[in-house]
Tab-separated table of C-alpha atoms in Angstrom:
chain	number	residue	atom	x	y	z
A	1	PHE	CA	-4.468	-0.773	-5.509
A	2	PHE	CA	-2.647	2.379	-5.828
A	3	PHE	CA	-1.742	4.974	-3.275
A	4	ASP	CA	-2.027	8.709	-4.232
A	5	ILE	CA	0.021	10.544	-1.656
A	6	PHE	CA	-0.398	14.250	-1.884
A	7	MET	CA	2.436	15.076	0.580
A	8	ARG	CA	4.365	11.767	0.340
A	9	VAL	CA	5.142	10.033	3.654
A	10	PRO	CA	8.162	7.674	3.072
A	11	PHE	CA	7.475	4.051	3.656
A	12	LYS	CA	8.681	0.552	2.745
A	13	VAL	CA	6.701	-2.480	1.870
A	14	VAL	CA	7.538	-5.037	4.495
A	15	ASN	CA	5.087	-7.853	3.547
A	16	CYS	CA	2.730	-8.727	0.753
A	17	SER	CA	0.507	-11.834	0.569
A	18	SER	CA	0.178	-11.878	-3.126
A	19	GLU	CA	1.526	-9.835	-6.052
A	20	SER	CA	1.553	-9.928	-9.765
A	21	HIS	CA	4.867	-10.192	-11.558
A	22	LYS	CA	3.857	-7.252	-13.693
A	23	LEU	CA	2.587	-5.139	-10.779
A	24	PRO	CA	4.672	-5.974	-7.655
A	25	ALA	CA	4.067	-4.284	-4.313
A	26	LYS	CA	7.486	-2.540	-4.583
A	27	ASN	CA	5.837	-0.303	-7.319
A	28	LEU	CA	4.251	1.588	-4.374
A	29	GLU	CA	7.703	2.671	-3.133
A	30	SER	CA	8.714	4.332	-6.350
A	31	GLY	CA	7.343	7.712	-5.620
A	32	GLU	CA	5.576	8.006	-9.026
A	33	LYS	CA	1.964	9.043	-8.743
A	34	PHE	CA	0.279	5.942	-10.299
A	35	ARG	CA	2.491	2.840	-9.736
A	36	PRO	CA	-0.036	0.139	-8.909
A	37	TRP	CA	0.181	-3.110	-7.060
A	38	SER	CA	-1.985	-6.051	-7.981
A	39	THR	CA	-2.440	-9.491	-6.662
A	40	ASP	CA	-1.530	-12.611	-8.630
A	41	GLY	CA	-4.803	-13.772	-10.097
A	42	ASP	CA	-8.174	-13.907	-8.388
A	43	GLN	CA	-7.437	-13.652	-4.637
A	44	LYS	CA	-10.300	-13.769	-2.141
A	45	LYS	CA	-8.022	-11.940	0.370
A	46	ALA	CA	-4.776	-10.124	0.084
A	47	THR	CA	-2.648	-8.113	2.679
A	48	LEU	CA	-0.109	-5.459	2.305
A	49	ASP	CA	2.021	-4.289	5.192
A	50	LEU	CA	3.757	-0.939	4.982
A	51	MET	CA	6.137	0.594	7.526
A	52	LEU	CA	6.731	4.320	7.728
A	53	THR	CA	10.401	5.177	7.606
A	54	ARG	CA	9.955	8.171	10.051
A	55	ASP	CA	7.431	9.430	12.506
A	56	SER	CA	4.660	11.156	10.541
A	57	GLU	CA	1.337	12.753	10.956
A	58	ILE	CA	-1.126	11.371	8.458
A	59	LYS	CA	-4.328	13.404	7.923
A	60	SER	CA	-5.689	11.359	5.171
A	61	ILE	CA	-5.123	8.260	2.986
A	62	GLU	CA	-6.425	7.730	-0.512
A	63	VAL	CA	-6.691	4.133	-1.586
A	64	GLY	CA	-7.800	3.194	-5.075
A	65	ASN	CA	-9.015	-0.300	-5.563
A	66	TYR	CA	-9.836	-2.273	-8.607
A	67	GLY	CA	-13.075	-4.346	-7.839
A	68	SER	CA	-12.435	-4.825	-4.126
A	69	ALA	CA	-15.612	-5.090	-2.122
A	70	PHE	CA	-13.808	-4.198	1.177
A	71	VAL	CA	-10.635	-2.407	2.258
A	72	GLN	CA	-9.370	-2.271	5.798
A	73	ILE	CA	-6.655	-0.025	7.131
A	74	PHE	CA	-4.979	-0.827	10.478
A	75	VAL	CA	-2.637	1.534	12.286
A	76	SER	CA	-0.017	0.724	15.019
A	77	MET	CA	2.368	2.925	16.872
A	78	ASP	CA	4.395	-0.316	17.791
A	79	GLY	CA	5.222	-1.517	14.303
A	80	PHE	CA	4.043	-5.151	13.696
A	81	ASN	CA	4.059	-6.311	17.320
């Protein structure tokens, strides 16, 4: 997965169910355009939780995926409660 953020919204990775040593989830926080995250091996399911560091209006999200059949995005105004 990679996130291509046109007008970057600051966020932190707070949880990741699986990550490769070469492509950890923290790569997404770097601010570089293509810093991918990858799971460790063939995972049937993986999750990635991000928390915005300030209130933000998001008009679009672009998610690239490498062979994923299904991507879900959940949004909460309450954090992870």
